[in-house]
C-alpha cells in the first residue's frame, strides 16, 4: 500500500473540501449582503419562527456553524435574545442536513473541474462584484466535490487493511462512534465536512449504516466547538447561546444513542424502501436526527434558556437596540417630532461618550468586556443614526417654519458628528487590539498623557451634548475652549512622544499607536466643537 499517496490524497482532499465549503459560504453571504443578518435579527420573535429562519439562512449559506456564529454575534450585540437564538440554532442544525443530501443525491464529482472553471471565469473575467460573488459560490461548490473525489480515491485501499478493518469493527460500540465523530469534527470544525467524509468512506464500502449513525451523532456534538470559539471574550448572553448549542446537541445524541436500535432499523427500512445508497441513508439519518431533536426540544426552549442561565452565571449588560423616542404618530406635529428626535440624538451622544470610556478601559486594562461594549455601542449608534435620520427626513416632508427647518438641519448635522465620535472610539479599540497583538509597551509618561487627553475629551463630549440638550450657549463656549486646549495637547504630546521615539524609550509600534490615539481624540474634540457651534450660531 502506498501510504504517502493515501495520506496526501486524504489530507489534500480534506483541505480542498474545507476550502471549497468556506469559500462557497463566504460567497453566498456576500451575495446576500446584510440581508441575512437583518433576517436573523428581525424575524425571530418566537422560537418556532427562529427555527424556520435558522433553516433558511443555513440552507442559503451552507454552514450551520456560520448561522450559529451569526446568532451568537447578534446575541452579543444585543440584537437578539437568548430564547430567539436557541430557536435559530435548532434551525441551523436542520438546515445543514441539505449538504449531506446534495452529496448523497447528486453525483457531481465527475463534473467538479468544469464547475471550478466556470467559477474561475466569473471571478477573474467579469468586473461586476455580484458576478464575482456568484463565481465564488460556484468555484467553492466545485472545489467541495473535487475534494470529496480526491479523498474517495485516497481511502479506497483501506478496505484491504486489517488494522482499519479492526478499527471499523470496534465502531460497533456506539459510544466509541460518538467519541470519534465528536473529536474529528472538533478538529476540522465543520460537521458538513465530517459527514461528507463519512458518506465518502461509506460509498467505498468501508463502513455500514449501523456504525455510521453514532459517528454522525458525535459530529453534531463536535460542531458546537465553532460557537464556543465565537463566544470567547463575548458577553454573558453570547456564552449562554453557545452553551445552549452544546446542551441541545448533547441531549439529542444521548436520546438517539438510547434509542439507537429502532432509529437504525427505521433508517435501514427507509433506505430499502427508497432504494437509497448507504451515503443517502447517512443523509436520512442526519436529517432525522436534527428534525426529531428539534421537535422534541422546541417546547422546552424556556427551560433550556433557564438552564444555561444557571450554568453560565453573571450579569448581562445589554443595550436596547431600538429607538426610544421616535414616535411615527408625532410626524404630523413637526415641533414635537423634532423634540423627540433631539431626545434620541442626546441618547446617541451619551452612548458615544460611553464608547470612549469603554475603549479607554480596554486600552489600559485589556478588558475584553469593555471591547465587547465598544462594538455593541458602535452598532447601536449606527442603528440610531439611520433611524433618526429617516425620522427627520419624514418630518421635513411637512410644511415647516423657518425655525423648525433650521433646527431639523442642525439635528441632521449633529447626528453625523456623534456618529463620527463613535467611529473614533472604535478606532481606539482597534489600536488597542494592535498594541496587544504587537505587545507594544507604553511608558508611564505616555500613559499619563493619554489619560489626561482622554479625560478632557470625555468632558468636552459631555458638555457639547448638554449644551445641545439645554440650548446652553455658555456651556457651548466652554466646549470651544476645551477643543482649543485639546489641539494644544495633541501638538505638545506628539512632540514629546517623537522625542521619546528618538531616544529609543519606546518602540515604533507603540509610537504609531500613541500618535494615532492622539489624532482620534483630537478629531473627537473637533466634532464636539461642531455641535457647540450649532448651539451658539444655529448653523
Short mmCIF file of C-alpha atoms in Angstrom, two decimals:
data_model
loop_
_atom_site.label_atom_id
_atom_site.label_comp_id
_atom_site.label_asym_id
_atom_site.label_seq_id
_atom_site.Cartn_x
_atom_site.Cartn_y
_atom_site.Cartn_z
CA UNK A 1 0.00 0.00 0.00
CA UNK A 2 1.29 3.45 -0.96
CA UNK A 3 0.87 5.27 2.36
CA UNK A 4 2.19 8.54 1.02
CA UNK A 5 -0.40 8.55 -1.76
CA UNK A 6 -3.18 7.66 0.69
CA UNK A 7 -2.24 10.36 3.23
CA UNK A 8 -1.61 13.04 0.61
CA UNK A 9 -4.91 12.39 -1.13
CA UNK A 10 -6.91 12.24 2.10
CA UNK A 11 -5.34 15.31 3.74
CA UNK A 12 -5.24 17.24 0.47
CA UNK A 13 -8.81 16.28 -0.39
CA UNK A 14 -9.97 17.31 3.09
CA UNK A 15 -8.19 20.63 2.68
CA UNK A 16 -9.80 21.21 -0.73
CA UNK A 17 -13.23 20.26 0.68
CA UNK A 18 -12.93 22.64 3.65
CA UNK A 19 -11.63 25.44 1.45
CA UNK A 20 -14.48 24.91 -1.02
CA UNK A 21 -17.08 24.86 1.77
CA UNK A 22 -15.70 28.04 3.35
CA UNK A 23 -15.29 29.84 0.03
CA UNK A 24 -18.80 28.91 -1.08
CA UNK A 25 -20.26 30.00 2.26
CA UNK A 26 -18.46 33.37 2.11
CA UNK A 27 -19.64 33.91 -1.46
CA UNK A 28 -23.24 33.19 -0.51
CA UNK A 29 -23.01 35.61 2.42
CA UNK A 30 -21.51 38.34 0.22
CA UNK A 31 -24.21 37.79 -2.39
CA UNK A 32 -26.92 38.19 0.21
CA UNK A 33 -25.17 41.15 1.84
CA UNK A 34 -26.59 42.35 5.15
CA UNK A 35 -29.97 40.78 4.40
CA UNK A 36 -29.08 37.57 6.24
CA UNK A 37 -28.14 39.48 9.38
CA UNK A 38 -31.30 41.55 9.11
CA UNK A 39 -33.38 38.39 8.58
CA UNK A 40 -31.97 36.83 11.74
CA UNK A 41 -32.41 39.99 13.81
CA UNK A 42 -35.96 40.87 12.71
CA UNK A 43 -37.82 37.63 12.09
CA UNK A 44 -37.08 35.58 15.17
CA UNK A 45 -39.75 36.91 17.52
CA UNK A 46 -40.57 33.42 18.80
CA UNK A 47 -38.64 30.11 18.89
CA UNK A 48 -40.66 28.47 16.09
CA UNK A 49 -40.05 31.40 13.76
CA UNK A 50 -36.40 31.32 14.86
CA UNK A 51 -36.18 27.66 13.78
CA UNK A 52 -37.58 28.49 10.33
CA UNK A 53 -35.21 31.44 9.89
CA UNK A 54 -32.29 29.28 11.06
CA UNK A 55 -33.17 26.62 8.47
CA UNK A 56 -33.45 29.18 5.64
CA UNK A 57 -30.24 31.03 6.46
CA UNK A 58 -28.24 27.80 6.84
CA UNK A 59 -29.53 26.44 3.52
CA UNK A 60 -28.55 29.74 1.91
CA UNK A 61 -25.01 29.89 3.31
CA UNK A 62 -24.48 26.10 3.58
CA UNK A 63 -22.95 26.36 7.03
CA UNK A 64 -24.67 25.67 10.35
CA UNK A 65 -21.52 26.97 12.05
CA UNK A 66 -21.87 30.22 10.10
CA UNK A 67 -25.50 30.64 11.15
CA UNK A 68 -24.71 29.77 14.77
CA UNK A 69 -21.81 32.24 14.86
CA UNK A 70 -24.13 34.89 13.39
CA UNK A 71 -26.70 34.13 16.10
CA UNK A 72 -24.05 34.32 18.85
CA UNK A 73 -22.84 37.61 17.37
CA UNK A 74 -26.36 39.06 17.33
CA UNK A 75 -26.93 38.00 20.95
CA UNK A 76 -23.57 39.51 21.82
CA UNK A 77 -24.65 42.77 20.14
CA UNK A 78 -27.99 42.76 21.94
CA UNK A 79 -29.95 42.39 18.68
CA UNK A 80 -31.36 39.00 19.64
CA UNK A 81 -32.50 37.46 22.92
CA UNK A 82 -31.21 34.14 24.27
CA UNK A 83 -34.54 32.41 23.55
CA UNK A 84 -34.55 33.69 19.97
CA UNK A 85 -31.01 32.43 19.42
CA UNK A 86 -31.88 28.94 20.68
CA UNK A 87 -34.58 28.66 18.00
CA UNK A 88 -32.15 29.83 15.31
CA UNK A 89 -29.51 27.32 16.48
CA UNK A 90 -32.07 24.49 16.29
CA UNK A 91 -32.99 25.58 12.78
CA UNK A 92 -29.33 25.78 11.76
CA UNK A 93 -28.93 22.09 12.67
CA UNK A 94 -31.80 21.21 10.35
CA UNK A 95 -30.57 23.44 7.53
CA UNK A 96 -27.11 21.88 7.48
CA UNK A 97 -28.59 18.50 6.50
CA UNK A 98 -29.06 19.90 2.98
CA UNK A 99 -25.31 19.50 2.33
CA UNK A 100 -25.47 15.77 3.14
CA UNK A 101 -28.44 15.28 0.78
CA UNK A 102 -26.62 17.15 -2.02
CA UNK A 103 -23.50 15.00 -1.57
CA UNK A 104 -25.51 11.76 -1.49
CA UNK A 105 -28.08 12.55 -4.15
CA UNK A 106 -26.18 14.38 -6.85
CA UNK A 107 -23.17 12.74 -8.50
CA UNK A 108 -21.34 15.99 -9.20
CA UNK A 109 -17.81 14.69 -8.52
CA UNK A 110 -17.24 13.88 -12.19
CA UNK A 111 -18.11 17.43 -13.19
CA UNK A 112 -16.18 19.19 -10.40
CA UNK A 113 -13.40 20.52 -12.66
CA UNK A 114 -15.65 22.20 -15.27
CA UNK A 115 -17.69 23.71 -12.40
CA UNK A 116 -14.46 25.12 -10.94
CA UNK A 117 -13.59 26.52 -14.38
CA UNK A 118 -16.94 28.34 -14.60
CA UNK A 119 -16.36 29.82 -11.15
CA UNK A 120 -12.86 30.99 -12.09
CA UNK A 121 -14.21 32.65 -15.25
CA UNK A 122 -16.80 34.63 -13.27
CA UNK A 123 -14.23 35.64 -10.64
CA UNK A 124 -11.41 36.75 -12.93
CA UNK A 125 -13.01 37.83 -16.22
CA UNK A 126 -16.13 39.75 -15.11
CA UNK A 127 -15.84 43.09 -13.36
CA UNK A 128 -19.24 43.31 -11.64
CA UNK A 129 -18.98 42.40 -7.96
CA UNK A 130 -22.20 40.38 -7.94
CA UNK A 131 -20.88 38.11 -10.70
CA UNK A 132 -17.61 37.74 -8.77
CA UNK A 133 -19.54 36.62 -5.68
CA UNK A 134 -21.63 34.17 -7.72
CA UNK A 135 -18.37 32.90 -9.24
CA UNK A 136 -17.03 32.43 -5.71
CA UNK A 137 -20.08 30.31 -4.86
CA UNK A 138 -19.70 28.16 -8.00
CA UNK A 139 -15.94 27.81 -7.54
CA UNK A 140 -16.38 26.77 -3.89
CA UNK A 141 -19.12 24.30 -4.87
CA UNK A 142 -16.85 22.66 -7.43
CA UNK A 143 -13.90 22.56 -5.01
CA UNK A 144 -16.11 20.91 -2.39
CA UNK A 145 -16.89 17.97 -4.67
CA UNK A 146 -13.38 17.78 -6.10
CA UNK A 147 -12.14 17.44 -2.51
CA UNK A 148 -14.59 14.61 -1.88
CA UNK A 149 -13.46 12.84 -5.07
CA UNK A 150 -9.81 13.18 -4.08
CA UNK A 151 -10.49 11.81 -0.58
CA UNK A 152 -12.51 8.92 -2.01
CA UNK A 153 -9.70 7.82 -4.31
CA UNK A 154 -7.27 8.06 -1.39
CA UNK A 155 -9.20 5.93 1.11
CA UNK A 156 -10.12 3.10 -1.30
CA UNK A 157 -7.10 0.92 -0.38
CA UNK A 158 -8.09 0.99 3.32
CA UNK A 159 -10.76 -1.68 2.76
CA UNK A 160 -7.98 -4.27 2.40
CA UNK A 161 -6.07 -3.13 5.50
CA UNK A 162 -6.50 -5.36 8.59
CA UNK A 163 -5.87 -2.55 11.11
CA UNK A 164 -8.60 -0.43 9.54
CA UNK A 165 -10.98 -3.39 9.46
CA UNK A 166 -10.37 -3.97 13.17
CA UNK A 167 -11.00 -0.27 13.91
CA UNK A 168 -14.27 -0.33 11.98
CA UNK A 169 -15.35 -3.47 13.84
CA UNK A 170 -14.74 -1.61 17.11
CA UNK A 171 -17.08 1.14 15.87
CA UNK A 172 -19.87 -1.33 16.59
CA UNK A 173 -19.55 0.21 20.05
CA UNK A 174 -21.86 3.26 19.70
CA UNK A 175 -20.12 5.24 22.47
CA UNK A 176 -16.80 4.95 20.62
CA UNK A 177 -18.53 6.06 17.43
CA UNK A 178 -19.88 9.19 19.16
CA UNK A 179 -16.43 9.98 20.57
CA UNK A 180 -14.76 9.53 17.15
CA UNK A 181 -17.34 11.77 15.46
CA UNK A 182 -17.03 14.45 18.15
CA UNK A 183 -13.23 14.58 18.11
CA UNK A 184 -12.97 14.60 14.32
CA UNK A 185 -15.48 17.44 13.98
CA UNK A 186 -13.76 19.44 16.73
CA UNK A 187 -10.51 19.10 14.74
CA UNK A 188 -11.89 20.17 11.33
CA UNK A 189 -14.58 22.49 12.79
CA UNK A 190 -17.20 21.50 10.23
CA UNK A 191 -19.90 18.87 10.64
CA UNK A 192 -20.60 19.12 6.90
CA UNK A 193 -17.00 18.07 6.25
CA UNK A 194 -17.03 15.11 8.65
CA UNK A 195 -20.40 13.89 7.43
CA UNK A 196 -19.16 14.27 3.85
CA UNK A 197 -16.15 12.12 4.75
CA UNK A 198 -18.47 9.62 6.43
CA UNK A 199 -20.53 9.41 3.24
CA UNK A 200 -17.38 9.04 1.14
CA UNK A 201 -15.99 6.08 3.09
CA UNK A 202 -19.47 4.53 3.18
CA UNK A 203 -19.61 4.75 -0.63
CA UNK A 204 -16.32 2.81 -0.71
CA UNK A 205 -17.95 0.09 1.50
CA UNK A 206 -15.61 0.91 4.40
CA UNK A 207 -18.42 1.47 6.92
CA UNK A 208 -22.08 0.45 7.23
CA UNK A 209 -25.08 2.48 8.40
CA UNK A 210 -25.13 0.88 11.88
CA UNK A 211 -21.56 2.03 12.50
CA UNK A 212 -22.05 5.40 10.79
CA UNK A 213 -25.03 6.66 12.83
CA UNK A 214 -23.22 7.03 16.20
CA UNK A 215 -20.33 8.80 14.43
CA UNK A 216 -22.92 11.10 12.87
CA UNK A 217 -24.39 11.89 16.31
CA UNK A 218 -20.90 12.71 17.52
CA UNK A 219 -20.43 15.03 14.54
CA UNK A 220 -23.36 17.09 15.77
CA UNK A 221 -21.75 17.46 19.21
CA UNK A 222 -18.37 18.37 17.70
CA UNK A 223 -19.80 21.13 15.52
CA UNK A 224 -20.61 23.15 18.66
CA UNK A 225 -16.89 23.99 19.01
CA UNK A 226 -17.30 26.84 16.48
CA UNK A 227 -19.96 28.55 18.60
CA UNK A 228 -17.82 28.06 21.70
CA UNK A 229 -14.84 29.71 19.99
CA UNK A 230 -17.07 32.56 18.78
CA UNK A 231 -18.29 33.20 22.34
CA UNK A 232 -14.79 33.55 23.84
CA UNK A 233 -14.40 37.07 25.16
CA UNK A 234 -18.02 37.86 24.26
CA UNK A 235 -20.89 38.83 26.53
CA UNK A 236 -22.53 36.56 29.08
CA UNK A 237 -25.56 36.27 26.76
CA UNK A 238 -23.36 35.09 23.88
CA UNK A 239 -21.70 32.47 26.12
CA UNK A 240 -25.16 31.26 27.12
CA UNK A 241 -26.20 30.94 23.46
CA UNK A 242 -23.09 28.83 22.77
CA UNK A 243 -23.82 26.71 25.87
CA UNK A 244 -27.38 26.16 24.64
CA UNK A 245 -25.96 24.85 21.34
CA UNK A 246 -23.76 22.35 23.19
CA UNK A 247 -26.51 21.15 25.53
CA UNK A 248 -29.03 20.86 22.68
CA UNK A 249 -26.77 18.53 20.70
CA UNK A 250 -25.58 16.50 23.70
CA UNK A 251 -29.19 15.84 24.77
CA UNK A 252 -30.05 14.87 21.21
CA UNK A 253 -27.09 12.49 20.85
CA UNK A 254 -27.86 10.90 24.22
CA UNK A 255 -31.51 10.28 23.32
CA UNK A 256 -30.61 8.80 19.95
CA UNK A 257 -27.96 6.50 21.44
CA UNK A 258 -30.57 5.24 23.94
CA UNK A 259 -32.97 4.55 21.05
CA UNK A 260 -30.23 3.59 18.60
CA UNK A 261 -31.69 0.22 17.58
CA UNK A 262 -35.18 1.44 16.50
CA UNK A 263 -33.64 4.53 14.84
CA UNK A 264 -31.21 2.34 12.88
CA UNK A 265 -33.97 -0.02 11.79
CA UNK A 266 -36.09 2.94 10.67
CA UNK A 267 -33.25 4.40 8.57
CA UNK A 268 -32.48 0.97 7.03
CA UNK A 269 -36.20 0.44 6.23
CA UNK A 270 -36.41 3.92 4.68
CA UNK A 271 -33.27 3.21 2.66
CA UNK A 272 -34.60 -0.13 1.42
CA UNK A 273 -38.00 1.39 0.63
CA UNK A 274 -36.48 4.19 -1.47
CA UNK A 275 -33.62 2.09 -2.86
CA UNK A 276 -31.15 4.55 -1.35
CA UNK A 277 -27.40 4.05 -1.14
CA UNK A 278 -25.56 3.96 2.19
CA UNK A 279 -24.49 7.56 1.52
CA UNK A 280 -28.14 8.63 1.17
CA UNK A 281 -29.06 6.63 4.28
CA UNK A 282 -26.50 8.68 6.20
CA UNK A 283 -28.21 11.82 4.85
CA UNK A 284 -31.55 10.37 6.03
CA UNK A 285 -30.06 9.73 9.46
CA UNK A 286 -28.62 13.24 9.66
CA UNK A 287 -31.95 14.80 8.68
CA UNK A 288 -33.97 12.56 11.01
CA UNK A 289 -31.65 13.29 13.94
CA UNK A 290 -31.81 17.06 13.61
CA UNK A 291 -35.51 17.38 12.78
CA UNK A 292 -36.58 14.99 15.56
CA UNK A 293 -34.18 16.55 18.07
CA UNK A 294 -35.62 19.99 17.30
CA UNK A 295 -39.24 18.82 17.55
CA UNK A 296 -38.54 17.12 20.90
CA UNK A 297 -36.69 20.05 22.46
CA UNK A 298 -38.56 23.01 20.92
CA UNK A 299 -41.29 23.01 23.63
CA UNK A 300 -38.53 23.27 26.25
CA UNK A 301 -36.77 26.36 24.90
CA UNK A 302 -37.69 28.36 28.02
CA UNK A 303 -36.27 25.63 30.26
CA UNK A 304 -33.11 25.39 28.14
CA UNK A 305 -32.67 29.17 28.44
CA UNK A 306 -33.14 28.89 32.22
CA UNK A 307 -30.65 26.01 32.40
CA UNK A 308 -27.86 27.84 30.56
CA UNK A 309 -28.52 30.92 32.71
CA UNK A 310 -27.69 28.80 35.75
CA UNK A 311 -24.70 27.13 34.08
CA UNK A 312 -23.24 30.44 32.84
CA UNK A 313 -23.87 32.90 35.69
CA UNK A 314 -23.23 36.61 35.56
CA UNK A 315 -24.97 39.89 34.97
CA UNK A 316 -25.75 40.93 31.42
CA UNK A 317 -25.09 44.49 30.42
CA UNK A 318 -27.33 44.74 27.39
CA UNK A 319 -28.15 47.77 25.29
CA UNK A 320 -31.67 48.36 24.00
CA UNK A 321 -31.30 48.11 20.23
CA UNK A 322 -34.24 50.28 19.34
CA UNK A 323 -35.12 53.94 19.20
CA UNK A 324 -36.76 55.07 22.45
CA UNK A 325 -38.21 58.42 21.42
CA UNK A 326 -39.08 58.24 17.72
CA UNK A 327 -42.86 58.01 17.52
CA UNK A 328 -44.30 57.88 14.00
CA UNK A 329 -47.60 59.31 15.30
CA UNK A 330 -45.86 62.62 16.06
CA UNK A 331 -44.65 63.20 12.50
CA UNK A 332 -47.71 65.30 11.76
CA UNK A 333 -46.65 67.68 14.54
CA UNK A 334 -43.17 68.79 13.43
CA UNK A 335 -42.37 70.79 16.57
CA UNK A 336 -43.00 67.83 18.88
CA UNK A 337 -41.39 65.40 16.45
CA UNK A 338 -38.20 67.48 16.34
CA UNK A 339 -38.12 67.44 20.13
CA UNK A 340 -38.38 63.64 20.14
CA UNK A 341 -35.63 63.37 17.55
CA UNK A 342 -33.43 65.60 19.72
CA UNK A 343 -34.00 63.29 22.70
CA UNK A 344 -32.81 60.36 20.56
CA UNK A 345 -29.76 62.33 19.43
CA UNK A 346 -28.91 63.20 23.05
CA UNK A 347 -29.09 59.47 23.78
CA UNK A 348 -26.72 58.84 20.85
CA UNK A 349 -24.30 61.38 22.29
CA UNK A 350 -24.34 59.72 25.70
CA UNK A 351 -23.66 56.37 24.03
CA UNK A 352 -20.75 57.88 22.08
CA UNK A 353 -19.26 59.15 25.33
CA UNK A 354 -19.70 55.74 26.98
CA UNK A 355 -17.99 54.17 23.96
CA UNK A 356 -14.90 56.36 24.53
CA UNK A 357 -14.84 55.33 28.21
CA UNK A 358 -15.08 51.63 27.31
CA UNK A 359 -12.40 51.96 24.60
CA UNK A 360 -10.10 53.59 27.17
CA UNK A 361 -10.81 50.80 29.66
CA UNK A 362 -9.90 48.22 27.01
CA UNK A 363 -6.71 50.05 26.04
CA UNK A 364 -5.35 50.45 29.58
CA UNK A 365 -6.69 47.29 31.26
CA UNK A 366 -7.16 44.85 28.32
CA UNK A 367 -10.73 44.19 29.49
CA UNK A 368 -12.48 42.07 26.84
CA UNK A 369 -15.92 43.03 28.18
CA UNK A 370 -15.06 46.67 27.52
CA UNK A 371 -14.11 45.79 23.94
CA UNK A 372 -17.41 43.99 23.50
CA UNK A 373 -19.29 47.06 24.77
CA UNK A 374 -17.47 49.32 22.29
CA UNK A 375 -18.51 47.05 19.42
CA UNK A 376 -22.06 46.78 20.73
CA UNK A 377 -22.37 50.52 21.32
CA UNK A 378 -20.98 51.38 17.89
CA UNK A 379 -23.55 49.12 16.26
CA UNK A 380 -26.36 50.76 18.25
CA UNK A 381 -25.12 54.27 17.38
CA UNK A 382 -25.13 53.33 13.68
CA UNK A 383 -28.65 51.95 14.02
CA UNK A 384 -29.90 55.11 15.76
CA UNK A 385 -28.10 57.23 13.16
CA UNK A 386 -30.06 55.51 10.40
CA UNK A 387 -33.44 55.57 12.16
CA UNK A 388 -33.19 59.16 13.43
CA UNK A 389 -32.06 60.45 10.05
CA UNK A 390 -35.02 58.72 8.39
CA UNK A 391 -37.34 60.19 11.04
CA UNK A 392 -36.04 63.73 10.46
CA UNK A 393 -36.34 63.35 6.68
CA UNK A 394 -40.00 62.39 7.14
CA UNK A 395 -40.55 65.45 9.36
CA UNK A 396 -39.04 67.66 6.67
CA UNK A 397 -41.64 66.44 4.21
CA UNK A 398 -44.18 68.54 6.17
CA UNK A 399 -44.51 72.28 5.83
CA UNK A 400 -42.01 73.60 8.39
CA UNK A 401 -41.46 77.09 9.69
CA UNK A 402 -38.07 78.67 9.10
CA UNK A 403 -37.10 77.98 12.71
CA UNK A 404 -38.22 74.32 12.51
CA UNK A 405 -36.40 73.83 9.21
CA UNK A 406 -33.21 75.27 10.71
CA UNK A 407 -33.47 73.02 13.75
CA UNK A 408 -34.01 69.93 11.59
CA UNK A 409 -30.90 70.82 9.57
CA UNK A 410 -28.83 71.26 12.76
CA UNK A 411 -30.03 67.95 14.18
CA UNK A 412 -29.10 66.12 10.97
CA UNK A 413 -25.58 67.58 11.12
CA UNK A 414 -25.33 66.71 14.82
CA UNK A 415 -26.19 63.07 14.09
CA UNK A 416 -23.25 62.88 11.71
CA UNK A 417 -20.84 64.38 14.28
CA UNK A 418 -21.96 61.99 17.02
CA UNK A 419 -21.68 59.00 14.69
CA UNK A 420 -18.12 60.07 13.85
CA UNK A 421 -17.26 60.34 17.57
CA UNK A 422 -18.41 56.72 17.91
CA UNK A 423 -16.23 55.73 14.94
CA UNK A 424 -13.17 57.28 16.61
CA UNK A 425 -13.86 55.28 19.79
CA UNK A 426 -13.94 52.14 17.66
CA UNK A 427 -10.62 53.23 16.11
CA UNK A 428 -9.09 53.48 19.60
CA UNK A 429 -10.37 49.97 20.38
CA UNK A 430 -8.73 48.67 17.19
CA UNK A 431 -5.49 50.44 18.12
CA UNK A 432 -5.68 48.68 21.49
CA UNK A 433 -6.01 45.39 19.59
CA UNK A 434 -2.89 46.27 17.60
CA UNK A 435 -0.93 47.12 20.76
CA UNK A 436 -1.93 43.75 22.28
CA UNK A 437 -1.05 41.85 19.09
CA UNK A 438 2.34 43.56 18.77
CA UNK A 439 2.94 43.51 22.54
CA UNK A 440 3.59 47.25 22.49
CA UNK A 441 4.79 48.78 25.75
CA UNK A 442 3.98 52.34 26.79
CA UNK A 443 5.98 54.46 29.23
CA UNK A 444 4.33 55.86 32.35
CA UNK A 445 4.69 59.32 30.84
CA UNK A 446 2.85 58.26 27.65
CA UNK A 447 0.02 56.67 29.67
CA UNK A 448 -0.31 59.77 31.82
CA UNK A 449 -0.54 61.98 28.74
CA UNK A 450 -3.16 59.75 27.12
CA UNK A 451 -5.27 59.64 30.28
CA UNK A 452 -5.13 63.42 30.57
CA UNK A 453 -6.25 63.94 26.99
CA UNK A 454 -8.95 61.26 27.22
CA UNK A 455 -10.32 62.90 30.37
CA UNK A 456 -10.59 66.30 28.66
CA UNK A 457 -12.08 64.73 25.51
CA UNK A 458 -14.71 62.95 27.62
CA UNK A 459 -15.56 66.22 29.38
CA UNK A 460 -15.77 68.06 26.04
CA UNK A 461 -18.17 65.50 24.56
CA UNK A 462 -20.33 65.64 27.69
CA UNK A 463 -20.52 69.44 27.63
CA UNK A 464 -21.34 69.55 23.91
CA UNK A 465 -24.26 67.14 24.42
CA UNK A 466 -25.51 69.02 27.48
CA UNK A 467 -25.28 72.34 25.64
CA UNK A 468 -27.41 70.87 22.84
CA UNK A 469 -29.93 69.40 25.26
CA UNK A 470 -30.38 72.65 27.22
CA UNK A 471 -29.58 75.12 24.41
CA UNK A 472 -26.84 76.40 26.72
CA UNK A 473 -24.64 78.83 24.77
CA UNK A 474 -22.38 79.48 27.77
CA UNK A 475 -21.60 75.77 28.11
CA UNK A 476 -21.07 75.60 24.35
CA UNK A 477 -18.43 78.33 24.67
CA UNK A 478 -16.60 76.13 27.22
CA UNK A 479 -16.61 73.36 24.61
CA UNK A 480 -14.80 75.67 22.18
CA UNK A 481 -12.21 76.47 24.86
CA UNK A 482 -11.73 72.76 25.60
CA UNK A 483 -11.35 71.97 21.91
CA UNK A 484 -8.62 74.58 21.61
CA UNK A 485 -6.90 73.01 24.62
CA UNK A 486 -7.17 69.56 23.01
CA UNK A 487 -5.44 70.91 19.90
CA UNK A 488 -2.59 72.23 22.06
CA UNK A 489 -2.35 68.91 23.94
CA UNK A 490 -2.23 66.95 20.70
CA UNK A 491 0.70 69.02 19.40
CA UNK A 492 2.51 69.02 22.75
CA UNK A 493 2.14 65.28 23.38
CA UNK A 494 3.01 64.45 19.77
CA UNK A 495 6.32 66.35 20.08
CA UNK A 496 7.07 64.73 23.45
CA UNK A 497 6.44 61.25 22.08
CA UNK A 498 8.54 61.81 18.97
CA UNK A 499 11.31 62.85 21.32
CA UNK A 500 10.89 59.58 23.26
CA UNK A 501 11.00 57.67 19.96
CA UNK A 502 14.25 59.37 19.00
CA UNK A 503 15.70 58.41 22.40
CA UNK A 504 14.60 54.76 21.87
CA UNK A 505 12.45 54.94 25.00
CA UNK A 506 9.57 53.23 23.17
CA UNK A 507 9.10 51.05 20.08
CA UNK A 508 7.91 52.07 16.65
CA UNK A 509 4.61 50.23 17.12
CA UNK A 510 3.85 51.90 20.45
CA UNK A 511 4.74 55.24 18.88
CA UNK A 512 2.34 54.68 15.98
CA UNK A 513 -0.48 53.60 18.31
CA UNK A 514 0.10 56.54 20.65
CA UNK A 515 0.10 59.12 17.87
CA UNK A 516 -2.98 57.62 16.21
CA UNK A 517 -4.89 57.73 19.50
CA UNK A 518 -3.95 61.39 19.90
CA UNK A 519 -5.32 62.07 16.40
CA UNK A 520 -8.58 60.28 17.16
CA UNK A 521 -9.06 62.20 20.40
CA UNK A 522 -8.33 65.49 18.64
CA UNK A 523 -10.93 64.64 15.98
CA UNK A 524 -13.48 63.89 18.70
CA UNK A 525 -12.84 67.38 20.01
CA UNK A 526 -13.46 68.78 16.51
CA UNK A 527 -16.83 67.05 16.27
CA UNK A 528 -17.77 68.27 19.76
CA UNK A 529 -16.84 71.78 18.63
CA UNK A 530 -19.17 71.40 15.63
CA UNK A 531 -22.06 70.54 17.95
CA UNK A 532 -21.26 73.52 20.19
CA UNK A 533 -21.18 75.85 17.18
CA UNK A 534 -24.65 74.65 16.13
CA UNK A 535 -25.86 75.74 19.58
CA UNK A 536 -24.07 79.11 19.50
CA UNK A 537 -24.62 80.15 15.91
CA UNK A 538 -27.56 77.98 14.91
CA UNK A 539 -25.76 76.73 11.80
#
